[in-house]
Amino acid sequence: MDGADIGSEADPSLLNLLEPSSLRVRVGPGGLLQAWVGELSYRPVEVQQAFPRSDPGRFLVLSHGEVELGLIEDVSCLDAESVRALEYGLRVHYLIPRVTRIQRIRQEPGRWTWDVITDRGPMQLTVQNLHDHLETIGSGRMLLTTEDGRGCEIVAAGSLDRHSRRQLAKVW
Amino acid sequence: MASLEPLPPSVASRLDDDTVLTVACDLDLAANFGERWLSITPRRVTLYSEQGQVLREIEVAAVASARLVTDRGGGHLVLSHGQDEVFARFTAPLTKNFAYAVTVIEALREGRPVPPMAERDRAPACPTCQRELPPGTNVCPVCFDRSQVVRRLLTYIRPYRLQVAAALGVLLLGTAVQLVPPYLSKLIVDRVLTPRAGSALLGLVGALLAASVLQWTLQAVRGYLGVWFGSRMMGDIRRDTYNALMALSLRYFDQRQVSQFISRVNSDAQSMQQFMTDGIVMITGQTVLIAAVLAVMLTMDWRLALLTFATIPLIAVVSLVVWPFVRRRWYRQWRAMMHLNVLVGDSLQGIRVVKAFGQEPAERGRYSAANLDLIQQNVRTDGMWQGIFPLFSLLTGFGGLLVWYFGGEQVVHQKIPLGTLIAFIAYIGMLLGPLQWFSQLINWVTNAMAAADRVFEVIDAPREIDDAATAVAMPSIRGHVRFEGVTFSYESHRSAVTEIEMEIQAGEMIGLVGHSGAGKSTLINLVCRFYDPDQGTIYLDGVDLRTVRQADLHRQVGVVLQETFLFDGTVAENIGYANRQASRQDIIRAAKIANAHGFIMRLQDGYDTRVGERGQRMSGGEKQRIAIARAVLHNPRLLILDEATASLDTETERQIQEALARLVRGRTTFAIAHRLSTLRHADRLIVLEQGKIAEIGTHEELLRSRGVYYRLVQAQRELSRIRGVEG
């Protein structure tokens, strides 16, 4: 049985896809998300990506505490304000800034220091080595994570400016 | 007032005198980087900007609850006051500070005294400069001395200093002997060949022969000494790395690919050894040779000598430029090799799964891609080397050409004798050897330093689960266990168990029940002290588990897991694994208690049957019974049974249940079983749901209360009924 067979034969309600027309999401007054699914209202709700690395823009999981409200397959089908609210929800949940420029990568005995500019401001990350802490995902996408859980993401190494690419060439 | 970080004056000037705690935040409320300060007084909680402006403020009396929510890479503080409000955001390293802030707010809210921050929640500091140490290492980047790596490497020489000194002595002698043949050549040319007088020829050729024989002998002695102490040094490095690996906590391995350590223990140690034996001896020897040749050449003709060295500054500059580049290329090559090793290890360990799913082509594809990467890195690194090496030869050889031209002219104009030029050319040959060898030195040193970095990284990694200097000896454990507010997470953004409170009497059998991922195995991991709780404390016989001497704890804990791990060895060796002093009678007795004796005796070599790597020659039930026998022989006070009877046929399960019933008698036991019927005889059942305790009671009590456990039992009965119908 291939993937298509599974899709056609399995119960579609298992996926619990949320109908875009019956879903609204807003940022509430305390900075937490609020959602309306049909007639029901939930607050606070959390949004997570099912595939944060391989398909971050789709398959968002909306939950209220421990209860999963459902799956949003494609955010673009929602109203503009809901899209903005979900983007905000993802931004504050995934604290992984995107690198816009690599200022400097410095190697010293036993550590690599990365000075980068990100979409959330400048950041300095120090890792002990690259083989444990720098992960490449596909071509040109990289995730740098420190021992204590901080991290940053290079979405497309090829689209960085020349100076950044030159710095990156030192290590990859 | 407790401030976890130094306060900026703009914020310090705004604080009340009775401020209890200030905590720095590194994110603003929109999750951008920015400095914010949280201040807590007995009356209010305030969030300040870096400039001291009040961004948020709430009366403590108005706070209904304070909680920490973990995000990916950080978290946020939520205060409830009729409605939930995000009060501050922060990145992962500040999580412990905020967890303490929550404790402080909750204590103030409830009018309790504020507890001090636990010492373990404070980031470790450098003993020299008191600065916070970076996570994952005990090495302070500020106090770290670059030459320390070399000095640490040299400490491995210390035990063999006599042998090393002898090798150096032999080397110096060899260098002196090496200088003799060119001088003898000069004498042959000037005193025999030029005047055509052959009387001294035999003597001079004989001297040449003697010098060659002596040189060969010295080389052989030095070579043997090098191998002798080099092999021992390599053994010492391997031993230290392996010991460090054994001492590291499970969390360290959770975050890394384990296969890479195989290469660290072996190949990195070899690179370091190569530098310390060949490298150091050669550096010393060649430096002495250069100095000696230089002195002889300057004595013979200082002008020609200077011509010889004309290119040396250029070589030095090229080396300095090339060095960092070479180092990075080496590292890339090493990473590609490591990736390939990990891939091979992974696919071979899971070879049954690979074959069962017919994934050989996919595995071949993955290997090909990694192999291609390694080929490319090899071509780049070694190819670069092929270019650099001739460049050094060219640069050093250029000095020789100058000597040929200017020296030749002087011979033609009879300003120096021909013998001097011939000797000079011979000395240049000896001199250029070391200079060209310099490029090889870069290679060795780069390789050795990179390897040393990786090896010392392992050796220096903090042992998260380490014995404190004041560790409490517990030679005899009763088995009373108490969890007090225990919270733990494998990853910073997701708690595995939260606020666990429970007390288990010595000798009690506890069944841990819950869905997959409910936190059952985590509780067991914490009792075994494979990990330490992030918050809260586990007490064993009233003593904080963190302070118990680990050797004592592990000597008295026995484990039987679903995935039984047997080491490559005999059945008897595996049963006696945790008690090396066990007699043969003890082993047989343990096997009988474990209902294993019967099947062991049916094996061709009985207790001496080899179980194969990871016990692959045994069935699941057989491995399980060997593991039970191992636990019986260990005679633990705390017994852990993690799905010990899962995936077995009814008869085997009956035998194992019988064996386990004998084993648990009189011991504090934690048992996890998916099949709930196997736990009905437990003294109490603890039902976990999403990392929290949902219910505690006996089988009957929990069934009567018709809660989570009741539903689990019902679901399982339904499943059995369906299976029965299908069957």
mmCIF file of C-alpha atoms in Angstrom, chain A residues 28-33 43-44 46 48 52-53 65-67 88-89 91-97 105-112 116 118-126 128-135 143 145-152 167-172, chain B residues 26-27 29-34 56 67 69-76 78 83-87 89-93 134-137 141-142 144-146 149 252 255-257 260-261 264 324 327-329 331-332 334-335 338 377 380 453-454 457 461 492-493 690 692:
data_model
loop_
_atom_site.group_PDB
_atom_site.id
_atom_site.type_symbol
_atom_site.label_atom_id
_atom_site.label_comp_id
_atom_site.label_asym_id
_atom_site.label_seq_id
_atom_site.Cartn_x
_atom_site.Cartn_y
_atom_site.Cartn_z
ATOM 1 C CA GLY A 28 -5.724 38.458 23.050
ATOM 2 C CA PRO A 29 -5.067 41.351 25.440
ATOM 3 C CA GLY A 30 -2.496 39.471 27.537
ATOM 4 C CA GLY A 31 -0.378 38.593 24.501
ATOM 5 C CA LEU A 32 -1.834 35.086 24.239
ATOM 6 C CA LEU A 33 -3.751 33.659 21.302
ATOM 7 C CA ARG A 43 -8.317 31.016 25.256
ATOM 8 C CA PRO A 44 -5.398 30.682 25.456
ATOM 9 C CA GLU A 46 -1.033 27.603 21.203
ATOM 10 C CA GLN A 48 2.871 24.685 16.661
ATOM 11 C CA PRO A 52 9.017 23.086 11.669
ATOM 12 C CA ARG A 53 12.043 22.236 9.528
ATOM 13 C CA GLY A 65 -3.919 23.284 26.982
ATOM 14 C CA GLU A 66 -3.578 19.547 26.477
ATOM 15 C CA VAL A 67 -6.430 19.369 23.967
ATOM 16 C CA TYR A 88 2.744 36.094 15.840
ATOM 17 C CA GLY A 89 2.022 32.844 17.712
ATOM 18 C CA ARG A 91 7.187 33.817 16.186
ATOM 19 C CA VAL A 92 6.874 33.874 19.965
ATOM 20 C CA HIS A 93 6.850 30.078 20.286
ATOM 21 C CA TYR A 94 9.803 29.334 18.000
ATOM 22 C CA LEU A 95 12.546 31.534 19.391
ATOM 23 C CA ILE A 96 14.903 30.625 16.574
ATOM 24 C CA PRO A 97 15.957 33.856 14.878
ATOM 25 C CA ILE A 105 32.829 33.278 12.687
ATOM 26 C CA ARG A 106 35.789 32.926 14.979
ATOM 27 C CA GLN A 107 37.527 29.712 15.889
ATOM 28 C CA GLU A 108 39.505 29.456 19.087
ATOM 29 C CA PRO A 109 40.712 26.324 20.796
ATOM 30 C CA GLY A 110 37.638 24.387 21.853
ATOM 31 C CA ARG A 111 35.006 26.868 20.680
ATOM 32 C CA TRP A 112 33.459 28.608 17.706
ATOM 33 C CA VAL A 116 25.295 37.258 13.542
ATOM 34 C CA THR A 118 19.125 38.162 12.827
ATOM 35 C CA ASP A 119 15.570 39.217 12.159
ATOM 36 C CA ARG A 120 15.242 39.697 15.934
ATOM 37 C CA GLY A 121 18.452 41.649 16.454
ATOM 38 C CA PRO A 122 22.164 40.920 16.846
ATOM 39 C CA MET A 123 23.161 37.691 18.516
ATOM 40 C CA GLN A 124 26.321 35.939 19.600
ATOM 41 C CA LEU A 125 26.398 32.170 19.884
ATOM 42 C CA THR A 126 29.277 30.075 21.121
ATOM 43 C CA GLN A 128 32.145 23.906 21.305
ATOM 44 C CA ASN A 129 32.270 22.358 17.881
ATOM 45 C CA LEU A 130 30.345 22.297 14.644
ATOM 46 C CA HIS A 131 29.826 18.583 14.226
ATOM 47 C CA ASP A 132 27.407 18.454 17.185
ATOM 48 C CA HIS A 133 25.918 21.918 16.945
ATOM 49 C CA LEU A 134 25.552 22.881 13.279
ATOM 50 C CA GLU A 135 22.997 20.902 11.367
ATOM 51 C CA LEU A 143 20.505 25.299 12.176
ATOM 52 C CA THR A 145 22.093 25.260 18.365
ATOM 53 C CA THR A 146 24.097 25.873 21.506
ATOM 54 C CA GLU A 147 24.433 23.455 24.394
ATOM 55 C CA ASP A 148 21.939 25.471 26.446
ATOM 56 C CA GLY A 149 19.222 25.456 23.798
ATOM 57 C CA ARG A 150 19.639 28.835 22.097
ATOM 58 C CA GLY A 151 19.800 28.753 18.345
ATOM 59 C CA CYS A 152 19.547 30.515 15.029
ATOM 60 C CA GLN A 167 32.490 33.669 6.587
ATOM 61 C CA LEU A 168 30.336 30.587 6.112
ATOM 62 C CA ALA A 169 32.810 29.138 3.622
ATOM 63 C CA LYS A 170 35.281 28.918 6.501
ATOM 64 C CA VAL A 171 33.185 26.235 8.102
ATOM 65 C CA TRP A 172 31.094 24.606 5.404
ATOM 66 C CA ASP B 26 16.883 38.966 26.976
ATOM 67 C CA LEU B 27 13.725 39.242 24.861
ATOM 68 C CA LEU B 29 7.394 40.928 24.590
ATOM 69 C CA ALA B 30 7.407 40.611 20.788
ATOM 70 C CA ALA B 31 10.280 38.081 21.122
ATOM 71 C CA ASN B 32 12.950 40.387 19.688
ATOM 72 C CA PHE B 33 16.305 40.614 21.404
ATOM 73 C CA GLY B 34 16.256 43.337 23.992
ATOM 74 C CA ARG B 56 4.242 46.134 33.007
ATOM 75 C CA ARG B 67 3.660 29.821 35.690
ATOM 76 C CA VAL B 69 5.608 28.173 29.686
ATOM 77 C CA THR B 70 8.425 26.667 27.682
ATOM 78 C CA ASP B 71 8.843 27.554 24.029
ATOM 79 C CA ARG B 72 11.312 26.251 21.464
ATOM 80 C CA GLY B 73 14.609 27.901 22.449
ATOM 81 C CA GLY B 74 13.219 29.774 25.449
ATOM 82 C CA GLY B 75 10.015 30.447 27.302
ATOM 83 C CA HIS B 76 7.699 33.010 28.828
ATOM 84 C CA VAL B 78 2.542 34.004 32.498
ATOM 85 C CA GLN B 83 -6.964 36.588 32.688
ATOM 86 C CA ASP B 84 -3.606 35.166 31.628
ATOM 87 C CA GLU B 85 -0.949 37.695 30.710
ATOM 88 C CA VAL B 86 2.498 37.155 29.197
ATOM 89 C CA PHE B 87 4.717 39.130 31.532
ATOM 90 C CA ARG B 89 9.974 36.424 27.540
ATOM 91 C CA PHE B 90 13.444 34.912 27.651
ATOM 92 C CA THR B 91 15.768 32.489 25.834
ATOM 93 C CA ALA B 92 16.574 29.004 27.108
ATOM 94 C CA PRO B 93 19.671 29.784 29.234
ATOM 95 C CA PRO B 134 29.691 28.338 28.954
ATOM 96 C CA PRO B 135 27.314 25.361 28.975
ATOM 97 C CA GLY B 136 28.736 21.924 28.280
ATOM 98 C CA THR B 137 32.290 22.598 29.377
ATOM 99 C CA PRO B 141 37.058 30.917 27.593
ATOM 100 C CA VAL B 142 38.569 33.947 29.346
ATOM 101 C CA PHE B 144 41.836 29.534 28.733
ATOM 102 C CA ASP B 145 45.421 29.712 27.585
ATOM 103 C CA ARG B 146 46.010 28.705 23.977
ATOM 104 C CA VAL B 149 46.508 22.381 24.761
ATOM 105 C CA TYR B 252 25.425 14.180 27.194
ATOM 106 C CA GLN B 255 22.402 15.220 22.549
ATOM 107 C CA ARG B 256 25.089 13.628 20.381
ATOM 108 C CA GLN B 257 25.671 10.916 17.841
ATOM 109 C CA GLN B 260 31.428 9.464 16.612
ATOM 110 C CA PHE B 261 33.074 8.623 19.921
ATOM 111 C CA ARG B 264 37.505 9.948 19.023
ATOM 112 C CA PRO B 324 44.310 28.476 9.538
ATOM 113 C CA ARG B 327 43.174 23.605 9.923
ATOM 114 C CA ARG B 328 39.669 24.311 8.673
ATOM 115 C CA ARG B 329 40.062 21.959 5.708
ATOM 116 C CA TYR B 331 38.176 19.745 10.236
ATOM 117 C CA ARG B 332 35.798 19.550 7.288
ATOM 118 C CA TRP B 334 37.141 14.922 9.657
ATOM 119 C CA ARG B 335 33.460 15.837 9.843
ATOM 120 C CA MET B 338 32.611 11.132 11.081
ATOM 121 C CA GLN B 377 36.704 16.780 1.084
ATOM 122 C CA ARG B 380 40.139 19.372 -1.527
ATOM 123 C CA ASP B 453 40.542 19.848 20.967
ATOM 124 C CA ARG B 454 38.025 17.100 20.353
ATOM 125 C CA GLU B 457 36.240 18.504 24.873
ATOM 126 C CA ALA B 461 32.713 18.023 29.646
ATOM 127 C CA SER B 492 14.276 22.479 27.546
ATOM 128 C CA HIS B 493 10.951 23.177 25.864
ATOM 129 C CA GLN B 690 1.071 13.674 30.660
ATOM 130 C CA LYS B 692 1.698 14.267 36.223
#
